[in-house]
mmCIF file of C-alpha atoms in Angstrom:
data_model
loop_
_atom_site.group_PDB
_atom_site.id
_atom_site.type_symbol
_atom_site.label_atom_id
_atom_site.label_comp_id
_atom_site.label_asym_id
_atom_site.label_seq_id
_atom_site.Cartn_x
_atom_site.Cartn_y
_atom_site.Cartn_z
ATOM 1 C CA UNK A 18 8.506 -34.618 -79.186
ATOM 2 C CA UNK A 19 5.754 -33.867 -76.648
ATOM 3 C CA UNK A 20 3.856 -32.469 -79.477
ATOM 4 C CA UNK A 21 4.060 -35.445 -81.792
ATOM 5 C CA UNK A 22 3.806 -37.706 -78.499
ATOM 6 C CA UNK A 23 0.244 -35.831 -78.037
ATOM 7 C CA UNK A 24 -0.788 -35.811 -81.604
ATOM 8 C CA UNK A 25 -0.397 -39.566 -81.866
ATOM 9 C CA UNK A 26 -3.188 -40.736 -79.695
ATOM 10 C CA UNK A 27 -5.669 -38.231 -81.295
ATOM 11 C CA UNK A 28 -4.599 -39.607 -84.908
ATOM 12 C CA UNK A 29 -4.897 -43.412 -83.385
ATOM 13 C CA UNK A 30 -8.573 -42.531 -82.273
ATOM 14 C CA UNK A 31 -9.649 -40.850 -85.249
ATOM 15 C CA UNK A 32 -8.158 -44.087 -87.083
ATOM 16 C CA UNK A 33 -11.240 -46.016 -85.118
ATOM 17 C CA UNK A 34 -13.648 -43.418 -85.036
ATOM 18 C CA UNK A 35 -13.877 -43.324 -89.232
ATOM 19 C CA UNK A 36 -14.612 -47.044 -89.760
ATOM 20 C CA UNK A 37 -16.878 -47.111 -86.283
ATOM 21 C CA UNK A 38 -18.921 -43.759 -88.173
ATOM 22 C CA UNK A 39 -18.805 -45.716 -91.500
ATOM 23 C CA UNK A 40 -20.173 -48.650 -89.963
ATOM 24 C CA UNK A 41 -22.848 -46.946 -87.940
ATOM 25 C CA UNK A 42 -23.920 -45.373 -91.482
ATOM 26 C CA UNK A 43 -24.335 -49.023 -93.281
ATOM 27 C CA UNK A 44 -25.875 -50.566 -89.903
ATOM 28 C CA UNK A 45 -29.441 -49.454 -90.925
ATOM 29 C CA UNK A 46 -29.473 -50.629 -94.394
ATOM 30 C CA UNK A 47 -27.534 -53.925 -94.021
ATOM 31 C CA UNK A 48 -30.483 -54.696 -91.002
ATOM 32 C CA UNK A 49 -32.762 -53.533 -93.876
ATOM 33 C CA UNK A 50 -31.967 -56.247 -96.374
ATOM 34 C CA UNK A 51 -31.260 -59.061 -93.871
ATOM 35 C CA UNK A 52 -34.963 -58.601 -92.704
ATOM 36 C CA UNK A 53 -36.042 -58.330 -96.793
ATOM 37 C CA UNK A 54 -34.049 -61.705 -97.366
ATOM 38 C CA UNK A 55 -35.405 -63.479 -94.448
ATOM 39 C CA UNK A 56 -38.983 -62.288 -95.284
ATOM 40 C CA UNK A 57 -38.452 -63.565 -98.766
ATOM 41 C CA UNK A 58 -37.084 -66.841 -97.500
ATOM 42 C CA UNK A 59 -39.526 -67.131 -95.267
ATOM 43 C CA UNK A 60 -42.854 -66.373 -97.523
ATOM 44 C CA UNK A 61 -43.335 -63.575 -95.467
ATOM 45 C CA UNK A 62 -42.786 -61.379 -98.528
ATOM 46 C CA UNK A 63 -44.150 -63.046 -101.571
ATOM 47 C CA UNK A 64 -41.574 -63.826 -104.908
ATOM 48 C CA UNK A 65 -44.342 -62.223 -106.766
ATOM 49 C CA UNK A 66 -45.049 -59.036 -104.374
ATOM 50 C CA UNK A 67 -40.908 -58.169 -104.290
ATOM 51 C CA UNK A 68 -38.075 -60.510 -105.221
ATOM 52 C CA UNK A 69 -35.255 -61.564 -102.291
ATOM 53 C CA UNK A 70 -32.092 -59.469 -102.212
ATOM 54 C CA UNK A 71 -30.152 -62.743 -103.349
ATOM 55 C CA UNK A 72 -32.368 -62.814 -106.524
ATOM 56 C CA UNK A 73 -32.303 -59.526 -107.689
ATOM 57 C CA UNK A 74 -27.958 -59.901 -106.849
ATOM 58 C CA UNK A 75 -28.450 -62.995 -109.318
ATOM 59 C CA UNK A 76 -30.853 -60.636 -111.984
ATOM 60 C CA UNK A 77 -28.044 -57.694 -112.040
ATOM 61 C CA UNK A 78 -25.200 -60.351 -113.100
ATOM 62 C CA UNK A 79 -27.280 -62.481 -115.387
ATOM 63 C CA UNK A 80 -27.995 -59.130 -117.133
ATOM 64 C CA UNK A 81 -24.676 -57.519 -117.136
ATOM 65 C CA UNK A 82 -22.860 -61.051 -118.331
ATOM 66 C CA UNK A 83 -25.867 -61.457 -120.959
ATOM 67 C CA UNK A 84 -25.058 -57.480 -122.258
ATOM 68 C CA UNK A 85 -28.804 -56.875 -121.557
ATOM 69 C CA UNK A 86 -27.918 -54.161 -118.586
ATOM 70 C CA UNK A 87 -25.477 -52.274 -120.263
ATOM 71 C CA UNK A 88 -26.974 -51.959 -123.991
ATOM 72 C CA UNK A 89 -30.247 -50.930 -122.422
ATOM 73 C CA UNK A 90 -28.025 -48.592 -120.075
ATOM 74 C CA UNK A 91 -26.194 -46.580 -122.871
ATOM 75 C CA UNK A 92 -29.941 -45.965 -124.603
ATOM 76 C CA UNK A 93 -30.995 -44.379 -121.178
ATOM 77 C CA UNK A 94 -27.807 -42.426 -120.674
ATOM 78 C CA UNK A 95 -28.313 -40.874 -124.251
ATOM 79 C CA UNK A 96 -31.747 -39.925 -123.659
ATOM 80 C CA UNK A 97 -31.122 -37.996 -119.948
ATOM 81 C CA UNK A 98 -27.809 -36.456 -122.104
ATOM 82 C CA UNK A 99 -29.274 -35.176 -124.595
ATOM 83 C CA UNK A 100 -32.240 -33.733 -122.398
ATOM 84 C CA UNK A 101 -29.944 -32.155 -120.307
ATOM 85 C CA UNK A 102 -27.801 -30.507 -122.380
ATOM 86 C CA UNK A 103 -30.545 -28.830 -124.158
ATOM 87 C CA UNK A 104 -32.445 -27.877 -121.236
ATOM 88 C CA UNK A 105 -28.756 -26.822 -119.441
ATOM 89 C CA UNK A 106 -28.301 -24.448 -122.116
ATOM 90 C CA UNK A 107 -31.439 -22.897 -122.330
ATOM 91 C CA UNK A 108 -31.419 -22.369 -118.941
ATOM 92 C CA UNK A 109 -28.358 -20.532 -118.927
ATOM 93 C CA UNK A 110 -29.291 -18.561 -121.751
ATOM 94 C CA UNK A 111 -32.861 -17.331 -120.164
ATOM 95 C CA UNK A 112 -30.752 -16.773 -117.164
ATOM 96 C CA UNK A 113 -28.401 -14.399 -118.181
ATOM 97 C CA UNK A 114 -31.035 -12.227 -120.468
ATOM 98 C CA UNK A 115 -33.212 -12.313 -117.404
ATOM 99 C CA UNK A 116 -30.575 -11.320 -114.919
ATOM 100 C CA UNK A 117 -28.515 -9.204 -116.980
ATOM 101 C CA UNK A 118 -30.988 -6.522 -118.250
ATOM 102 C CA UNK A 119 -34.100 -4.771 -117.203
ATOM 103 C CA UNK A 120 -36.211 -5.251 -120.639
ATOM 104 C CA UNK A 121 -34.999 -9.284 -120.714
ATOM 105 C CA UNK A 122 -36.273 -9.875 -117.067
ATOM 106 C CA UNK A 123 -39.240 -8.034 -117.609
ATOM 107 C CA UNK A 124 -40.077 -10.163 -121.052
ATOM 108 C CA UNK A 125 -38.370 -13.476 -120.030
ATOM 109 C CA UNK A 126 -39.200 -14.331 -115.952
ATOM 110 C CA UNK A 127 -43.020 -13.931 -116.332
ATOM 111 C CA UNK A 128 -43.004 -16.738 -119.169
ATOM 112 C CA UNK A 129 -40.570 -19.077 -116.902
ATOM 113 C CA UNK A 130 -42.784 -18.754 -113.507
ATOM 114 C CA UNK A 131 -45.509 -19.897 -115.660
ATOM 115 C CA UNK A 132 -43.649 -22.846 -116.783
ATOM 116 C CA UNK A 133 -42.779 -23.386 -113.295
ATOM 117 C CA UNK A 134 -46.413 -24.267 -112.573
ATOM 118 C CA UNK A 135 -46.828 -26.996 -115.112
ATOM 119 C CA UNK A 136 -46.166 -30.152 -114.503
ATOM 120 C CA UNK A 137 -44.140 -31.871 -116.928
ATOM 121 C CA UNK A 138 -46.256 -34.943 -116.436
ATOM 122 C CA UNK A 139 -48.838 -32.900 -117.141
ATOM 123 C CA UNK A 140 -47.149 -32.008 -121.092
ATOM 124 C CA UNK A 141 -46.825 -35.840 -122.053
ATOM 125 C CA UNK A 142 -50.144 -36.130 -124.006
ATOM 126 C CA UNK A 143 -49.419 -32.524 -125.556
ATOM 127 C CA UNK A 144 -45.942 -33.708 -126.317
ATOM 128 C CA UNK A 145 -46.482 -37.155 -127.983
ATOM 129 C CA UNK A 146 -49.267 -35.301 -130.184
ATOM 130 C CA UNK A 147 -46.611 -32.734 -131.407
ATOM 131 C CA UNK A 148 -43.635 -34.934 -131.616
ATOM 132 C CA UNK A 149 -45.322 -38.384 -132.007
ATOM 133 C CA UNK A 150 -44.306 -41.071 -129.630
ATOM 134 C CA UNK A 151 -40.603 -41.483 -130.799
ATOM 135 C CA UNK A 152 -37.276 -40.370 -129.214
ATOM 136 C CA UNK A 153 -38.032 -36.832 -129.516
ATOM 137 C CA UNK A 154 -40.845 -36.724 -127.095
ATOM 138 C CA UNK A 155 -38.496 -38.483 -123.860
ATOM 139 C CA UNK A 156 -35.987 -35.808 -124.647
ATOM 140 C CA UNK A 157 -38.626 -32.991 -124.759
ATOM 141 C CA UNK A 158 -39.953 -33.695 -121.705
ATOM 142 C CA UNK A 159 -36.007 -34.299 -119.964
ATOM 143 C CA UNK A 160 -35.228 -30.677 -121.561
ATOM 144 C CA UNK A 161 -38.484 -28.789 -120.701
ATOM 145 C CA UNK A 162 -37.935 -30.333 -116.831
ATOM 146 C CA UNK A 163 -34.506 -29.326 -116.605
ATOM 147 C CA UNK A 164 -34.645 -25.853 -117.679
ATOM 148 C CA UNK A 165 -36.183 -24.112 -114.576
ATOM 149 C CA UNK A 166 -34.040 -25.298 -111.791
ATOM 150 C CA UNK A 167 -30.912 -23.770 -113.865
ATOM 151 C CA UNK A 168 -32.367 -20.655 -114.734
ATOM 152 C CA UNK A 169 -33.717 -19.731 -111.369
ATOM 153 C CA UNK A 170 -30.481 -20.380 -109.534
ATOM 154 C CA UNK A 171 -28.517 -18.641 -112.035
ATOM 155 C CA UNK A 172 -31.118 -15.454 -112.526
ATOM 156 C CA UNK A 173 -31.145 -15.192 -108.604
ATOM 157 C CA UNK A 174 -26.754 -15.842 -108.243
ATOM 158 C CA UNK A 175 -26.975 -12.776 -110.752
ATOM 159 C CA UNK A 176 -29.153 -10.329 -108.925
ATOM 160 C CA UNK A 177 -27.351 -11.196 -105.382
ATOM 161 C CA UNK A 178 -24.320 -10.463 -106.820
ATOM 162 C CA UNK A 179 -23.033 -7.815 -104.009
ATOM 163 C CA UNK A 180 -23.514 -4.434 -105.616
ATOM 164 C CA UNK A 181 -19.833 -2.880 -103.754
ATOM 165 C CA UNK A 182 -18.435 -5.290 -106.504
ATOM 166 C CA UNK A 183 -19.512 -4.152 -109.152
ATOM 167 C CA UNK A 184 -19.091 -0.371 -108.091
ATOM 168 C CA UNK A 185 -15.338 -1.708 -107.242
ATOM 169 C CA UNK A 186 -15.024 -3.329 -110.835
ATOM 170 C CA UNK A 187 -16.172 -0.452 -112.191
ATOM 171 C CA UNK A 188 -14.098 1.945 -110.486
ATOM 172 C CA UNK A 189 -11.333 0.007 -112.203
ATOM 173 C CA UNK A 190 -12.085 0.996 -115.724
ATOM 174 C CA UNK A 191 -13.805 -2.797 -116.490
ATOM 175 C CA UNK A 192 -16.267 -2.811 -119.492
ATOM 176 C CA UNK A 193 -19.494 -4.515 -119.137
ATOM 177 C CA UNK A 194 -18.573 -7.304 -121.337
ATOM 178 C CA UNK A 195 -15.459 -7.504 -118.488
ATOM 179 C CA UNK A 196 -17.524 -6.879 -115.791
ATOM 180 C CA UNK A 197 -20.286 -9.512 -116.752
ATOM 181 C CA UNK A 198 -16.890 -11.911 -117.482
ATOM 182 C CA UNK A 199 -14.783 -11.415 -114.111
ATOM 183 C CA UNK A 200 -16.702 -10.538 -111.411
ATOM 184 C CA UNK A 201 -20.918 -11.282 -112.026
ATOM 185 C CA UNK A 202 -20.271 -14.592 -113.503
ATOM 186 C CA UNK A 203 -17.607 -15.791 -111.188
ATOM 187 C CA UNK A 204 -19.577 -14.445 -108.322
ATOM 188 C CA UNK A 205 -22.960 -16.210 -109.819
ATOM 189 C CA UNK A 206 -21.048 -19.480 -110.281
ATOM 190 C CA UNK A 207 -22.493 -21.323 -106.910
ATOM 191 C CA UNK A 208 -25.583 -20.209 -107.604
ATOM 192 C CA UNK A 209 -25.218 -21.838 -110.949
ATOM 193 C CA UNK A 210 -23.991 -25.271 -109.419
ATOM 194 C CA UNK A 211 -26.398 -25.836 -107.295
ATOM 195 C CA UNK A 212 -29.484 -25.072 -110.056
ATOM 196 C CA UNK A 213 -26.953 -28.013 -111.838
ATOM 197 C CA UNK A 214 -27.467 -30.539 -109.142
ATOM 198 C CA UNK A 215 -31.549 -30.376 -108.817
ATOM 199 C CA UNK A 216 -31.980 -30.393 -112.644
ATOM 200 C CA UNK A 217 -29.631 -34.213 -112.510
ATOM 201 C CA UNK A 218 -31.781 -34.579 -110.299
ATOM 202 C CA UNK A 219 -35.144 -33.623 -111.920
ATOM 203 C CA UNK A 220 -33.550 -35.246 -114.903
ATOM 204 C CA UNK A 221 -33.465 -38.626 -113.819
ATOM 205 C CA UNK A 222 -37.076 -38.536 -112.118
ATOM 206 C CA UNK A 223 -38.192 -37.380 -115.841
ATOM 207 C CA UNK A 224 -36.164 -40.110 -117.362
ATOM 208 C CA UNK A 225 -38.086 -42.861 -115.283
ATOM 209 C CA UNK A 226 -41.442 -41.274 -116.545
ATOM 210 C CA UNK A 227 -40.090 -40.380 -120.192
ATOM 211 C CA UNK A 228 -38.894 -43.998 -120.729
ATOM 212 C CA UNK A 229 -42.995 -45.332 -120.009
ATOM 213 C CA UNK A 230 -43.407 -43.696 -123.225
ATOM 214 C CA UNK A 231 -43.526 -46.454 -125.735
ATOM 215 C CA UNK A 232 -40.042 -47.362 -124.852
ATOM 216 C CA UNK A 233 -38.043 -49.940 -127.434
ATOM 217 C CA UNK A 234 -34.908 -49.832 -125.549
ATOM 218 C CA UNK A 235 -33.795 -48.628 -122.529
ATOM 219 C CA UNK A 236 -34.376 -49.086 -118.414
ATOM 220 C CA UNK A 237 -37.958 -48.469 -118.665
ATOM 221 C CA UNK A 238 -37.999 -50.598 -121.412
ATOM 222 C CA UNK A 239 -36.801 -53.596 -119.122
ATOM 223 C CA UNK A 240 -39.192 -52.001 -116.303
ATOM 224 C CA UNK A 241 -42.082 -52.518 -119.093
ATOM 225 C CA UNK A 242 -41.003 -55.896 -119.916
ATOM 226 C CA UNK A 243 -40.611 -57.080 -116.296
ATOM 227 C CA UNK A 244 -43.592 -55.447 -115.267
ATOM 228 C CA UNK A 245 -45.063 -57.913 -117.595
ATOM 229 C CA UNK A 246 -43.805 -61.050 -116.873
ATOM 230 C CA UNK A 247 -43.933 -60.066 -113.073
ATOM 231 C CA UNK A 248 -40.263 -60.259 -112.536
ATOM 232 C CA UNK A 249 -40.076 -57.734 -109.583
ATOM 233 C CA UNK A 250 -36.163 -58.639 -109.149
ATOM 234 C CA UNK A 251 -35.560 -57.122 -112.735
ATOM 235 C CA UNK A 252 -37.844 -53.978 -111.340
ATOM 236 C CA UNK A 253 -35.380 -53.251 -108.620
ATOM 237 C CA UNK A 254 -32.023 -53.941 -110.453
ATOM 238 C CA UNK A 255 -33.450 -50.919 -112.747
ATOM 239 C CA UNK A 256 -34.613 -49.099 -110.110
ATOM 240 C CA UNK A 257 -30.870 -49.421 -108.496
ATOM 241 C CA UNK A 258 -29.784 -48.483 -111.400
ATOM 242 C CA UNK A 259 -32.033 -45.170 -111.703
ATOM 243 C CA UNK A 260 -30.494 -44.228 -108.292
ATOM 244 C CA UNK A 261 -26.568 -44.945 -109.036
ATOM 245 C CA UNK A 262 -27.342 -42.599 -112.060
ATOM 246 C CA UNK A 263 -28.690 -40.229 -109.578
ATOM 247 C CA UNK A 264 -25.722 -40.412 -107.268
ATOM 248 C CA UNK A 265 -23.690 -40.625 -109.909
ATOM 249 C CA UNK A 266 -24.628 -37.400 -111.469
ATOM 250 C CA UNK A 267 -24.441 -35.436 -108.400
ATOM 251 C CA UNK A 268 -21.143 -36.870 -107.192
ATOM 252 C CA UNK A 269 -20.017 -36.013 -110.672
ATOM 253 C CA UNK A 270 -21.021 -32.229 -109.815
ATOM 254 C CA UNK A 271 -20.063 -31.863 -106.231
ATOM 255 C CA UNK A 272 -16.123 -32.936 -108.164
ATOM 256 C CA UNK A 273 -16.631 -29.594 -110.572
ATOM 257 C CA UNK A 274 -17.791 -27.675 -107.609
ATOM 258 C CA UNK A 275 -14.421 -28.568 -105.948
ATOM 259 C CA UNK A 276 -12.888 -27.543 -108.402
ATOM 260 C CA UNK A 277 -14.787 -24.379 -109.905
ATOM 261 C CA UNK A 278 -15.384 -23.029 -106.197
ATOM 262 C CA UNK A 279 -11.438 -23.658 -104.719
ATOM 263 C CA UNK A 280 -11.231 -20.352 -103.450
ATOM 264 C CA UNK A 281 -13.856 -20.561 -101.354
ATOM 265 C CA UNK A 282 -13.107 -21.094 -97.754
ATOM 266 C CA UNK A 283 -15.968 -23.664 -96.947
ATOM 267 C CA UNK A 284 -14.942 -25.751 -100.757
ATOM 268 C CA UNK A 285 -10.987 -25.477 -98.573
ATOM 269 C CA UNK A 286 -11.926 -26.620 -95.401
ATOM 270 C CA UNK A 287 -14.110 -29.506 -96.684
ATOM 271 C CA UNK A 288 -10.767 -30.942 -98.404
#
C-alpha cells in the first residue's frame, strides 16, 4: 500500500508535466502565427509579399473540397515513389558489392564518391537533354539523389560489422551465403535505416526542384501556377504540404525501425 500510496503522486505529476511539456513545445509556433496574422491584418505584412494564416487555412480547404489538392497530391507522391524505389535499390545493391568484397569496393566506391560531389541540381540541364523534359527526367533526378545516402550507410554498417562475429558465426559451421544472411545483414540493418531516413529526406528536397521542371500536374505545378498569379497563400499550403510529406516519410521509418530494431535495448527503452 505504501508503495502504490508513493507511486500515485509521481504518476499524478507526470499526468501535468506531459501536457505542460507539450504546450511549452507549441508555445513558440502558435506566438509565431498570431504575430504573422496580426501583421497581415494589420498591413504590416503585405497580401502580396505572404498571405495571412487565416487565408492560406481558407486556400487548403477550398483546394481539398474542389479535389485540386489531392489530384495534384497523388501526381507528386508517384513521382518521389518511383524515384525512391529506384534509387533505394540501387543503393542497396552498390552497397552490398562494395561492402561485401574486395574487387567490388575497389571498382564500385571510387565511382560513388564521385557522384557524391555532383550536385544533382547541377545534372538537370544534362538530364532534360537525355530524357527530354517529361516524367522521366523528375524521377531521374529523385533516383540519382537518393542513391548515395543509402549506399554509404549501408557500405559503412557492413564494414563495422564487429569482426568477433563473424569469427563466432564462423566457428559455427555458417556458409557465407548464411553468414552474409544472419549475422552481417542483421548487424548492418541500423546502418541501413538511417541511410533510409536522409534519402526521404533528400527525396523530397529533389521533388520540390524536380517538379520546376515543366510540371503539368503536381505541387510544383500549383507552386508554378500560383507563383503566377501571385497567390502566396496557395505557395505555402504546398509548401505545408512538402513538409507533412517530409514528416510523414520519416515518421513512417522511425515505425519500421521499431519494429526491425526490437531487440535493441535503446529501440526497448524508447517504448
Amino acid at each position: 500500500m505504501t508503495a502504490y500510496a508513493q507511486s500515485a503522486p509521481q504518476r499524478h505529476a507526470l499526468s501535468f508535466r506531459l501536457p505542460a511539456r507539450l504546450l511549452g513545445r507549441w508555445f513558440s509556433p502558435l506566438v509565431l502565427l498570431l504575430l504573422w496574422e496580426l501583421g497581415s491584418r494589420t498591413g504590416l505584412i503585405p497580401e502580396r509579399t505572404l498571405a495571412a494564416p487565416s487565408a492560406v487555412l481558407g486556400a487548403l480547404v477550398a483546394m481539398i473540397a474542389s479535389g485540386e489538392l489531392p489530384s495534384n497530391l497523388l501526381v507528386s507522391f508517384g513521382r518521389v515513389s518511383i524515384g525512391l524505389s529506384i534509387g533505394i535499390s540501387a543503393g542497396i545493391a552498390l552497397a552490398l558489392v562494395a561492402g561485401l568484397s574486395r574487387s567490388g569496393e575497389i571498382t564500385v566506391d571510387p565511382l560513388m564518391q564521385i557522384k557524391r560531389t555532383i550536385p544533382v541540381v547541377a545534372l538537370s540541364p544534362l538530364f532534360i537533354v537525355w530524357f527530354g523534359i517529361g516524367e522521366t527526367t523528375k524521377i531521374a533526378l529523385i533516383a540519382f539523389a537518393t542513391v548515395f545516402p543509402v549506399y554509404l550507410n549501408l557500405y559503412s554498417g557492413i564494414r563495422a560489422v564487429d569482426p568477433r562475429l563473424i569469427d563466432a558465426a564462423r566457428s559455427f559451421g555458417l556458409s557465407r551465403i548464411e553468414l552474409i544472411q544472419h549475422v552481417i545483414l542483421p548487424a548492418a540493418l541500423p546502418s541501413l535505416l538511417v541511410g533510409l531516413r536522409f534519402s526521404l529526406s533528400v527525396a523530397i528536397i529533389v521533388l520540390v526542384i524536380a517538379e520546376q521542371i515543366n510540371a503539368s500536374a503536381g505541387l510544383g505545378y500549383l507552386i508554378n501556377n500560383a507563383r503566377d498569379f501571385m497567390r502566396t497563400d496557395i505557395i505555402v499550403v504546398c509548401l505545408m504540404v512538402y513538409a507533412l510529406l517530409g514528416l510523414g516519410a520519416d515518421w513512417l521509418v522511425r515505425a519500421v525501425e521499431t519494429r526491425a530494431l526490437a531487440w535493441r535495448p535503446s529501440i526497448v527503452e524508447q517504448n
